[in-house]
Amino acid sequence: MPTFGVQGLDVSAYQTNVDWQQQWNMGARFAYVKASEGNYFTNDQFSSQYQGSRNVGMIRGAYHFAIPNWSSGADQARYFVQNGGGWTADGYTMPPVLDFEFNPYEGRTINGFYFGNTCYNMSADQLSSWVQDFGNTMLSLTGRLPAIYTNTSWWNQCLGNQTAFSDYPLWVAAYPGSPSNDAGAVPASWGTYSIWQYSSTGPFAGDSNVWNGDYAGLQAFAAAGVPAAANQAISSVQMQTPGLGSPTTSIICGLRDGGCYQNFDSGAIVWSSATGAHASPNGSIRDAWKASGFEGGVLGYPTSDQTCGLKNGGCYQNFQNGAIIWSTATGAQVSTNGPIRDAWQASGFEGGALGYPTSSQICGLKDGGCYQNFQNGAVIWSTATGAQVSPNGPVRDAWQASGFEGGTLGYPTGPVTCGLKDGGCYQNFQNGAVIWSTATGAQVSPNGPVRDA
């Protein structure tokens, strides 16, 4: 078992006579039960499994196994709802699930129907359209978009980098070869997952899963009844932000930490109990937040609306774990909280010597270092040296020529400091310094006997 989250299981007709009390005693607090497949199969164990899990106190829900080349997404959604896939905001019914994965009948012809290859002989765009057809029909029938259960490898193979499904909760299947808290990569639409199926061989009956959050979050995911605070806050922001246009969805909850959102013609309003409601209008800043994983990614929820009027017409939006800053010249860049952002702040943000960021923070340098580029230089960080500003100019050019942090000088240990004789400047590094004057240019002075002398 992973060492975080809330444990659960999923079962199908293969699991008969499940001892639900035993599963509860082992720690399972939620269950998913297969209801249907295609529009030709229903699970004859469904009623006993669905009610049995509920009888011991579990939050439970139903899933549908998609056969997308059999019939339309709308047709299979209706079949699913007619056979157990409905949803109500009673607090103990999980949202419906679309099981969308490897073709179990690959290459086979059954009763005259050829099931096709692992991608059901459908293109990525055809599969994407099918899922949207299923999802939109489920939303109209139940008020909930379904969660999508899938395997990242298959999704990438058959749907590629489709990014249209970030509104659908993700249930990812990945089976590590040894105990781990890492589910691995998720498909392009998502920054993280809501549920992780981590084992098909125990400890629970059927498949074993973990909810990526606490029990209160699981309850909110199931109920997805719109909290009064969310409804009031989103309505207030809508009135104050007429540029968003008309709503295109109802308020949908069940996001990370019980958050909610509502989509509009020109963006969205996103709410969580910790941050309140904030507008996220379409555009470069929202695109950058989406690329980071929306509220499930590194930035978390927005903590402010978008604000413009910065230097050269720039704009920004603050988030729980940083900000996104945009200018015409640099585009939208993520600035995550931490020592690099602190150093940029100390330099005066976009109004200081560095200007706007031109990249996100990038790690993986020597000794685990990180950096972020700006219009007029960079901020470089390592555990040993902290975050240091490296402004464009002859000192930085000399450091670059020496191999940056991988060269003889290593990481900078202080800022560029001027006021030496004849207006000279210097910057110290782990293994020496770079010294500049008008007369001599920038020269490397590595630690050693020559420097000592």
Short mmCIF file of C-alpha atoms in Angstrom, two decimals:
data_model
loop_
_atom_site.label_atom_id
_atom_site.label_comp_id
_atom_site.label_asym_id
_atom_site.label_seq_id
_atom_site.Cartn_x
_atom_site.Cartn_y
_atom_site.Cartn_z
CA MET A 1 0.00 0.00 0.00
CA PRO A 2 1.14 3.57 -0.61
CA THR A 3 1.70 5.39 2.67
CA PHE A 4 -0.68 8.30 1.91
CA GLY A 5 -4.32 8.86 1.07
CA VAL A 6 -7.42 6.75 1.61
CA GLN A 7 -7.53 3.09 0.59
CA GLY A 8 -10.19 1.57 -1.65
CA LEU A 9 -10.89 -1.21 -4.15
CA ASP A 10 -12.72 -1.94 -7.37
CA VAL A 11 -14.49 -5.14 -8.35
CA SER A 12 -16.29 -6.69 -11.29
CA ALA A 13 -18.25 -9.86 -12.00
CA TYR A 14 -15.00 -11.84 -11.49
CA GLN A 15 -15.15 -11.13 -7.74
CA THR A 16 -18.01 -13.16 -6.31
CA ASN A 17 -18.93 -13.29 -2.64
CA VAL A 18 -16.73 -10.39 -1.58
CA ASP A 19 -16.40 -10.19 2.20
CA TRP A 20 -17.04 -6.47 2.48
CA GLN A 21 -16.61 -6.36 6.24
CA GLN A 22 -13.17 -7.87 5.82
CA GLN A 23 -12.28 -5.25 3.20
CA TRP A 24 -13.44 -2.53 5.59
CA ASN A 25 -11.42 -4.01 8.43
CA MET A 26 -8.36 -3.97 6.14
CA GLY A 27 -8.80 -0.23 5.65
CA ALA A 28 -10.86 0.16 2.46
CA ARG A 29 -13.18 3.16 2.64
CA PHE A 30 -14.41 3.36 -0.94
CA ALA A 31 -15.30 0.94 -3.73
CA TYR A 32 -16.02 1.06 -7.44
CA VAL A 33 -18.18 -1.66 -9.01
CA LYS A 34 -18.34 -2.51 -12.70
CA ALA A 35 -21.86 -1.92 -13.96
CA SER A 36 -21.67 -2.33 -17.72
CA GLU A 37 -19.58 -2.81 -20.85
CA GLY A 38 -20.35 -1.56 -24.34
CA ASN A 39 -24.11 -1.73 -24.59
CA TYR A 40 -24.31 -5.52 -24.43
CA PHE A 41 -23.12 -6.52 -20.93
CA THR A 42 -24.16 -5.87 -17.35
CA ASN A 43 -22.55 -7.25 -14.20
CA ASP A 44 -24.86 -9.79 -12.57
CA GLN A 45 -23.03 -9.19 -9.28
CA PHE A 46 -23.56 -5.43 -9.43
CA SER A 47 -26.46 -5.05 -7.00
CA SER A 48 -24.93 -7.23 -4.28
CA GLN A 49 -21.50 -5.60 -4.66
CA TYR A 50 -22.84 -2.05 -4.83
CA GLN A 51 -25.08 -2.51 -1.80
CA GLY A 52 -22.66 -4.75 0.07
CA SER A 53 -19.94 -2.13 0.01
CA ARG A 54 -22.40 0.51 1.16
CA ASN A 55 -23.75 -1.68 3.97
CA VAL A 56 -20.38 -1.67 5.72
CA GLY A 57 -20.04 2.10 5.39
CA MET A 58 -18.05 2.54 2.20
CA ILE A 59 -18.52 5.35 -0.27
CA ARG A 60 -19.15 3.55 -3.54
CA GLY A 61 -19.70 4.18 -7.23
CA ALA A 62 -20.06 2.48 -10.60
CA TYR A 63 -17.87 2.23 -13.68
CA HIS A 64 -18.46 1.45 -17.35
CA PHE A 65 -15.96 -0.36 -19.57
CA ALA A 66 -15.89 1.42 -22.92
CA ILE A 67 -15.87 -0.37 -26.26
CA PRO A 68 -15.75 2.76 -28.41
CA ASN A 69 -15.97 1.07 -31.81
CA TRP A 70 -19.14 -0.78 -30.78
CA SER A 71 -21.49 2.21 -30.47
CA SER A 72 -21.42 5.95 -29.78
CA GLY A 73 -20.30 7.51 -26.51
CA ALA A 74 -23.80 8.86 -25.93
CA ASP A 75 -25.33 5.42 -26.50
CA GLN A 76 -23.00 3.75 -24.00
CA ALA A 77 -23.51 6.55 -21.46
CA ARG A 78 -27.27 6.00 -21.58
CA TYR A 79 -26.78 2.24 -21.24
CA PHE A 80 -24.49 2.80 -18.26
CA VAL A 81 -26.97 5.06 -16.46
CA GLN A 82 -29.81 2.63 -17.12
CA ASN A 83 -27.79 -0.16 -15.51
CA GLY A 84 -26.42 1.37 -12.33
CA GLY A 85 -24.28 4.26 -13.50
CA GLY A 86 -26.41 7.06 -12.10
CA TRP A 87 -25.26 9.53 -9.49
CA THR A 88 -26.91 11.46 -6.69
CA ALA A 89 -25.46 14.01 -4.27
CA ASP A 90 -26.21 11.86 -1.24
CA GLY A 91 -22.66 12.03 0.07
CA TYR A 92 -21.87 8.35 -0.37
CA THR A 93 -22.10 7.86 -4.14
CA MET A 94 -18.83 8.29 -6.03
CA PRO A 95 -19.01 10.01 -9.43
CA PRO A 96 -19.48 7.68 -12.42
CA VAL A 97 -16.35 6.37 -14.14
CA LEU A 98 -15.47 5.72 -17.77
CA ASP A 99 -12.98 2.83 -17.95
CA PHE A 100 -11.06 3.68 -21.13
CA GLU A 101 -8.08 1.43 -21.76
CA PHE A 102 -6.48 -1.43 -23.70
CA ASN A 103 -8.82 -3.32 -25.99
CA PRO A 104 -9.31 -6.66 -24.17
CA TYR A 105 -10.53 -8.25 -27.42
CA GLU A 106 -7.70 -7.00 -29.63
CA GLY A 107 -7.57 -8.79 -32.98
CA ARG A 108 -10.63 -10.93 -32.23
CA THR A 109 -13.91 -11.37 -34.09
CA ILE A 110 -16.79 -12.32 -31.78
CA ASN A 111 -20.28 -13.03 -33.10
CA GLY A 112 -19.26 -11.48 -36.40
CA PHE A 113 -17.93 -8.23 -34.89
CA TYR A 114 -14.23 -7.41 -35.33
CA PHE A 115 -12.97 -5.53 -32.28
CA GLY A 116 -9.87 -4.06 -33.95
CA ASN A 117 -6.43 -3.29 -32.56
CA THR A 118 -5.55 -2.07 -29.08
CA CYS A 119 -6.84 1.40 -30.07
CA TYR A 120 -10.09 -0.11 -31.41
CA ASN A 121 -9.02 0.81 -34.96
CA MET A 122 -9.81 4.45 -34.14
CA SER A 123 -7.64 7.55 -34.47
CA ALA A 124 -6.69 9.77 -31.54
CA ASP A 125 -9.20 12.41 -32.64
CA GLN A 126 -11.95 9.81 -33.03
CA LEU A 127 -11.27 8.42 -29.55
CA SER A 128 -11.17 11.94 -28.08
CA SER A 129 -14.51 12.80 -29.66
CA TRP A 130 -15.99 9.55 -28.38
CA VAL A 131 -14.95 10.34 -24.79
CA GLN A 132 -16.38 13.85 -25.03
CA ASP A 133 -19.65 12.41 -26.37
CA PHE A 134 -19.78 10.02 -23.40
CA GLY A 135 -18.84 12.73 -20.91
CA ASN A 136 -21.29 15.33 -22.16
CA THR A 137 -24.10 12.78 -22.09
CA MET A 138 -23.21 11.72 -18.53
CA LEU A 139 -23.16 15.37 -17.47
CA SER A 140 -26.62 15.95 -18.91
CA LEU A 141 -28.02 12.75 -17.38
CA THR A 142 -26.40 12.89 -13.93
CA GLY A 143 -25.01 16.38 -13.43
CA ARG A 144 -21.49 14.99 -13.16
CA LEU A 145 -18.67 14.59 -15.63
CA PRO A 146 -17.30 11.07 -15.26
CA ALA A 147 -13.88 10.31 -13.93
CA ILE A 148 -11.63 8.66 -16.52
CA TYR A 149 -9.84 5.44 -15.62
CA THR A 150 -6.89 4.76 -17.89
CA ASN A 151 -3.30 3.67 -18.23
CA THR A 152 -0.83 6.38 -19.22
CA SER A 153 1.03 4.16 -21.68
CA TRP A 154 -2.14 3.19 -23.56
CA TRP A 155 -3.55 6.71 -23.47
CA ASN A 156 -0.33 8.13 -24.92
CA GLN A 157 -0.27 5.44 -27.60
CA CYS A 158 -3.89 5.80 -28.65
CA LEU A 159 -4.84 9.39 -27.81
CA GLY A 160 -1.44 11.07 -27.85
CA ASN A 161 -1.20 14.47 -26.20
CA GLN A 162 -4.93 15.19 -26.06
CA THR A 163 -5.46 17.99 -23.53
CA ALA A 164 -9.23 18.35 -23.60
CA PHE A 165 -9.99 16.34 -20.46
CA SER A 166 -8.57 18.33 -17.54
CA ASP A 167 -12.15 18.82 -16.24
CA TYR A 168 -12.52 15.05 -15.85
CA PRO A 169 -11.04 13.56 -12.67
CA LEU A 170 -8.27 11.06 -13.43
CA TRP A 171 -8.08 7.52 -12.09
CA VAL A 172 -4.72 6.19 -13.24
CA ALA A 173 -3.55 2.57 -13.28
CA ALA A 174 0.14 1.93 -12.62
CA TYR A 175 1.67 -1.06 -10.86
CA PRO A 176 5.16 -0.43 -9.41
CA GLY A 177 7.48 -3.40 -9.12
CA SER A 178 8.21 -2.59 -5.48
CA PRO A 179 6.57 -0.54 -2.71
CA SER A 180 6.32 3.07 -3.85
CA ASN A 181 4.39 6.30 -3.43
CA ASP A 182 5.06 7.23 -7.07
CA ALA A 183 2.35 6.52 -9.64
CA GLY A 184 4.60 7.71 -12.44
CA ALA A 185 3.65 9.97 -15.33
CA VAL A 186 0.04 10.90 -16.08
CA PRO A 187 -1.42 11.78 -19.51
CA ALA A 188 -1.11 15.29 -20.91
CA SER A 189 -4.57 16.50 -19.83
CA TRP A 190 -3.74 16.15 -16.16
CA GLY A 191 -1.15 17.38 -13.70
CA THR A 192 -2.01 14.74 -11.12
CA TYR A 193 -4.57 12.03 -10.39
CA SER A 194 -7.54 11.70 -8.05
CA ILE A 195 -7.30 7.93 -7.66
CA TRP A 196 -4.38 5.58 -8.27
CA GLN A 197 -4.94 1.88 -8.93
CA TYR A 198 -1.62 0.58 -7.65
CA SER A 199 -2.15 -3.19 -7.68
CA SER A 200 -4.23 -5.87 -9.37
CA THR A 201 -3.01 -8.59 -7.00
CA GLY A 202 -4.02 -7.40 -3.55
CA PRO A 203 -4.10 -6.56 -0.76
CA PHE A 204 -7.79 -5.94 -1.43
CA ALA A 205 -10.25 -8.03 -3.39
CA GLY A 206 -10.25 -7.12 -7.08
CA ASP A 207 -7.90 -4.19 -7.64
CA SER A 208 -6.39 -2.00 -4.94
CA ASN A 209 -6.57 1.79 -5.07
CA VAL A 210 -5.71 4.92 -3.13
CA TRP A 211 -7.51 8.26 -3.06
CA ASN A 212 -5.02 11.11 -3.49
CA GLY A 213 -6.12 13.15 -0.48
CA ASP A 214 -7.76 12.89 2.90
CA TYR A 215 -11.12 11.41 3.84
CA ALA A 216 -12.83 14.81 3.88
CA GLY A 217 -11.65 15.34 0.31
CA LEU A 218 -12.99 11.92 -0.67
CA GLN A 219 -16.37 12.80 0.83
CA ALA A 220 -16.42 16.09 -1.07
CA PHE A 221 -15.46 14.27 -4.28
CA ALA A 222 -18.42 11.95 -3.80
CA ALA A 223 -20.96 14.53 -2.74
CA ALA A 224 -19.91 17.32 -5.07
CA GLY A 225 -22.90 19.16 -3.78
CA VAL A 226 -21.97 22.78 -4.26
CA PRO A 227 -21.00 24.27 -0.87
CA ALA A 228 -22.96 27.42 -0.06
CA ALA A 229 -19.69 29.33 0.27
CA ALA A 230 -18.61 28.25 -3.22
CA ASN A 231 -21.94 29.14 -4.79
CA GLN A 232 -21.96 32.58 -3.18
CA ALA A 233 -18.32 33.34 -3.97
CA ILE A 234 -18.49 32.21 -7.61
CA SER A 235 -21.68 34.22 -8.16
CA SER A 236 -20.03 37.30 -6.65
CA VAL A 237 -16.96 37.01 -8.89
CA GLN A 238 -19.20 36.44 -11.92
CA MET A 239 -21.01 39.72 -11.25
CA GLN A 240 -17.70 41.55 -10.89
CA THR A 241 -16.19 40.00 -14.04
CA PRO A 242 -18.66 40.51 -16.91
CA GLY A 243 -15.89 39.88 -19.43
CA LEU A 244 -16.10 36.15 -18.72
CA GLY A 245 -19.40 36.01 -20.60
CA SER A 246 -22.15 33.48 -20.01
CA PRO A 247 -21.75 30.21 -18.06
CA THR A 248 -21.11 27.13 -20.19
CA THR A 249 -21.36 24.63 -17.29
CA SER A 250 -22.97 24.48 -13.91
CA ILE A 251 -20.74 24.75 -10.82
CA ILE A 252 -18.77 21.51 -10.68
CA CYS A 253 -17.06 20.38 -7.49
CA GLY A 254 -14.83 17.49 -6.48
CA LEU A 255 -11.51 19.13 -7.34
CA ARG A 256 -8.44 18.82 -5.16
CA ASP A 257 -9.16 19.69 -1.52
CA GLY A 258 -12.88 19.96 -2.25
CA GLY A 259 -12.58 22.79 -4.76
CA CYS A 260 -15.16 23.83 -7.35
CA TYR A 261 -15.19 25.64 -10.69
CA GLN A 262 -17.57 27.00 -13.28
CA ASN A 263 -16.68 27.47 -16.95
CA PHE A 264 -17.73 30.53 -18.94
CA ASP A 265 -17.49 31.66 -22.56
CA SER A 266 -14.15 33.32 -21.89
CA GLY A 267 -12.63 31.44 -18.98
CA ALA A 268 -13.56 30.04 -15.59
CA ILE A 269 -14.02 30.91 -11.93
CA VAL A 270 -12.20 28.60 -9.54
CA TRP A 271 -12.96 28.25 -5.82
CA SER A 272 -11.50 26.45 -2.82
CA SER A 273 -12.23 26.93 0.85
CA ALA A 274 -8.63 28.01 1.42
CA THR A 275 -8.41 30.59 -1.38
CA GLY A 276 -11.93 31.76 -2.17
CA ALA A 277 -13.14 32.30 -5.74
CA HIS A 278 -11.02 33.91 -8.45
CA ALA A 279 -11.51 34.47 -12.15
CA SER A 280 -9.23 32.64 -14.58
CA PRO A 281 -9.90 34.30 -17.96
CA ASN A 282 -8.81 32.64 -21.18
CA GLY A 283 -5.39 33.73 -22.34
CA SER A 284 -1.70 33.20 -21.79
CA ILE A 285 -1.80 33.13 -17.98
CA ARG A 286 -4.59 30.55 -17.88
CA ASP A 287 -2.79 28.49 -20.55
CA ALA A 288 0.36 28.49 -18.42
CA TRP A 289 -1.63 27.45 -15.34
CA LYS A 290 -3.25 24.65 -17.35
CA ALA A 291 0.16 23.48 -18.56
CA SER A 292 1.33 23.34 -14.94
CA GLY A 293 -1.60 21.06 -14.01
CA PHE A 294 -4.28 23.55 -12.92
CA GLU A 295 -5.02 23.33 -9.16
CA GLY A 296 -3.50 19.84 -9.02
CA GLY A 297 -0.10 21.08 -10.20
CA VAL A 298 2.76 22.91 -8.61
CA LEU A 299 0.96 26.27 -8.30
CA GLY A 300 -2.25 25.12 -6.63
CA TYR A 301 -5.33 27.39 -6.64
CA PRO A 302 -5.29 31.08 -7.63
CA THR A 303 -5.23 33.49 -4.68
CA SER A 304 -5.90 36.64 -6.70
CA ASP A 305 -7.53 37.71 -9.93
CA GLN A 306 -5.34 38.65 -12.87
CA THR A 307 -3.83 42.10 -12.40
CA CYS A 308 -2.29 44.22 -15.14
CA GLY A 309 -0.52 47.55 -15.26
CA LEU A 310 2.98 46.27 -14.53
CA LYS A 311 6.06 47.62 -16.30
CA ASN A 312 5.63 47.62 -20.10
CA GLY A 313 1.98 46.58 -19.77
CA GLY A 314 2.67 43.28 -17.99
CA CYS A 315 0.14 41.23 -16.00
CA TYR A 316 0.30 38.62 -13.21
CA GLN A 317 -1.84 36.28 -11.16
CA ASN A 318 -0.90 34.94 -7.74
CA PHE A 319 -1.39 31.31 -6.71
CA GLN A 320 -0.96 29.33 -3.52
CA ASN A 321 2.56 28.35 -4.45
CA GLY A 322 3.78 31.18 -6.64
CA ALA A 323 2.63 33.34 -9.54
CA ILE A 324 2.39 33.53 -13.31
CA ILE A 325 3.84 36.69 -14.86
CA TRP A 326 3.18 37.83 -18.44
CA SER A 327 4.53 40.51 -20.73
CA THR A 328 4.31 40.96 -24.48
CA ALA A 329 8.05 40.39 -24.80
CA THR A 330 8.33 37.26 -22.61
CA GLY A 331 4.96 35.52 -22.63
CA ALA A 332 3.53 33.89 -19.50
CA GLN A 333 6.07 32.29 -17.17
CA VAL A 334 5.61 30.41 -13.91
CA SER A 335 7.41 31.78 -10.84
CA THR A 336 7.10 29.23 -8.05
CA ASN A 337 7.63 30.13 -4.42
CA GLY A 338 11.11 29.45 -3.12
CA PRO A 339 14.61 30.92 -3.04
CA ILE A 340 14.74 31.82 -6.74
CA ARG A 341 11.49 33.80 -6.52
CA ASP A 342 12.72 35.38 -3.27
CA ALA A 343 15.91 36.53 -5.01
CA TRP A 344 13.91 37.97 -7.92
CA GLN A 345 11.65 39.76 -5.43
CA ALA A 346 14.70 41.16 -3.62
CA SER A 347 15.97 42.48 -6.97
CA GLY A 348 12.71 44.37 -7.55
CA PHE A 349 10.60 41.82 -9.48
CA GLU A 350 9.97 42.88 -13.11
CA GLY A 351 10.83 46.49 -12.25
CA GLY A 352 14.32 45.58 -11.07
CA ALA A 353 17.57 44.76 -12.80
CA LEU A 354 16.45 41.32 -14.04
CA GLY A 355 13.17 42.31 -15.71
CA TYR A 356 10.57 39.67 -16.53
CA PRO A 357 11.23 35.90 -16.41
CA THR A 358 11.77 34.30 -19.80
CA SER A 359 11.54 30.69 -18.61
CA SER A 360 10.13 28.69 -15.73
CA GLN A 361 12.39 27.33 -13.02
CA ILE A 362 14.54 24.52 -14.37
CA CYS A 363 16.36 22.04 -12.17
CA GLY A 364 18.73 19.15 -12.75
CA LEU A 365 21.96 21.16 -12.78
CA LYS A 366 25.15 19.98 -11.12
CA ASP A 367 24.61 18.96 -7.48
CA GLY A 368 20.85 19.35 -7.86
CA GLY A 369 20.95 23.05 -8.72
CA CYS A 370 18.17 25.08 -10.36
CA TYR A 371 17.92 28.29 -12.35
CA GLN A 372 15.44 30.65 -13.95
CA ASN A 373 16.22 32.94 -16.86
CA PHE A 374 15.13 36.56 -17.01
CA GLN A 375 15.32 39.32 -19.61
CA ASN A 376 18.54 40.67 -18.15
CA GLY A 377 20.16 37.61 -16.60
CA ALA A 378 19.31 34.66 -14.41
CA VAL A 379 18.95 33.50 -10.82
CA ILE A 380 20.95 30.37 -10.01
CA TRP A 381 20.46 28.25 -6.88
CA SER A 382 22.17 25.32 -5.24
CA THR A 383 21.93 23.90 -1.74
CA ALA A 384 25.49 24.99 -0.99
CA THR A 385 25.27 28.56 -2.29
CA GLY A 386 21.63 29.61 -2.12
CA ALA A 387 20.01 31.72 -4.84
CA GLN A 388 22.28 34.26 -6.50
CA VAL A 389 21.60 36.82 -9.24
CA SER A 390 23.73 36.55 -12.39
CA PRO A 391 22.99 39.69 -14.45
CA ASN A 392 23.80 39.86 -18.13
CA GLY A 393 27.13 41.51 -18.84
CA PRO A 394 30.86 40.78 -18.99
CA VAL A 395 31.01 39.00 -15.62
CA ARG A 396 28.25 36.57 -16.63
CA ASP A 397 29.83 36.16 -20.08
CA ALA A 398 33.13 35.15 -18.46
CA TRP A 399 31.35 32.69 -16.16
CA GLN A 400 29.53 31.23 -19.17
CA ALA A 401 32.83 30.88 -21.05
CA SER A 402 34.24 29.01 -18.05
CA GLY A 403 31.38 26.46 -18.21
CA PHE A 404 28.79 27.99 -15.88
CA GLU A 405 28.26 25.94 -12.68
CA GLY A 406 29.84 22.88 -14.35
CA GLY A 407 33.13 24.68 -15.00
CA THR A 408 36.09 25.64 -12.86
CA LEU A 409 34.27 28.32 -10.87
CA GLY A 410 31.18 26.37 -9.79
CA TYR A 411 28.14 28.27 -8.53
CA PRO A 412 28.11 31.99 -7.63
CA THR A 413 28.23 32.64 -3.89
CA GLY A 414 27.30 36.32 -3.95
CA PRO A 415 26.01 39.12 -6.19
CA VAL A 416 27.94 41.20 -8.68
CA THR A 417 29.53 43.94 -6.56
CA CYS A 418 30.96 47.17 -7.96
CA GLY A 419 32.82 50.14 -6.54
CA LEU A 420 36.32 48.72 -6.83
CA LYS A 421 39.28 50.81 -7.96
CA ASP A 422 38.65 52.57 -11.28
CA GLY A 423 35.00 51.49 -11.17
CA GLY A 424 35.71 47.77 -11.26
CA CYS A 425 33.26 44.98 -10.33
CA TYR A 426 33.49 41.37 -9.19
CA GLN A 427 31.41 38.30 -8.38
CA ASN A 428 32.54 35.52 -6.08
CA PHE A 429 32.07 31.82 -6.92
CA GLN A 430 32.66 28.56 -5.11
CA ASN A 431 36.10 28.20 -6.63
CA GLY A 432 37.22 31.75 -7.27
CA ALA A 433 35.90 34.99 -8.74
CA VAL A 434 35.38 36.97 -11.93
CA ILE A 435 36.87 40.50 -11.82
CA TRP A 436 36.06 43.24 -14.33
CA SER A 437 37.32 46.70 -15.10
CA THR A 438 36.94 48.93 -18.12
CA ALA A 439 40.65 48.61 -18.86
CA THR A 440 40.98 44.84 -18.46
CA GLY A 441 37.57 43.33 -19.20
CA ALA A 442 36.24 40.40 -17.20
CA GLN A 443 38.85 37.89 -16.09
CA VAL A 444 38.53 34.64 -14.16
CA SER A 445 40.54 34.39 -10.94
CA PRO A 446 40.32 30.76 -9.75
CA ASN A 447 41.22 29.79 -6.21
CA GLY A 448 44.85 28.73 -5.84
CA PRO A 449 48.34 30.06 -5.34
CA VAL A 450 48.15 32.73 -8.07
CA ARG A 451 44.96 34.16 -6.55
CA ASP A 452 46.46 33.89 -3.07
CA ALA A 453 49.47 35.89 -4.22
#
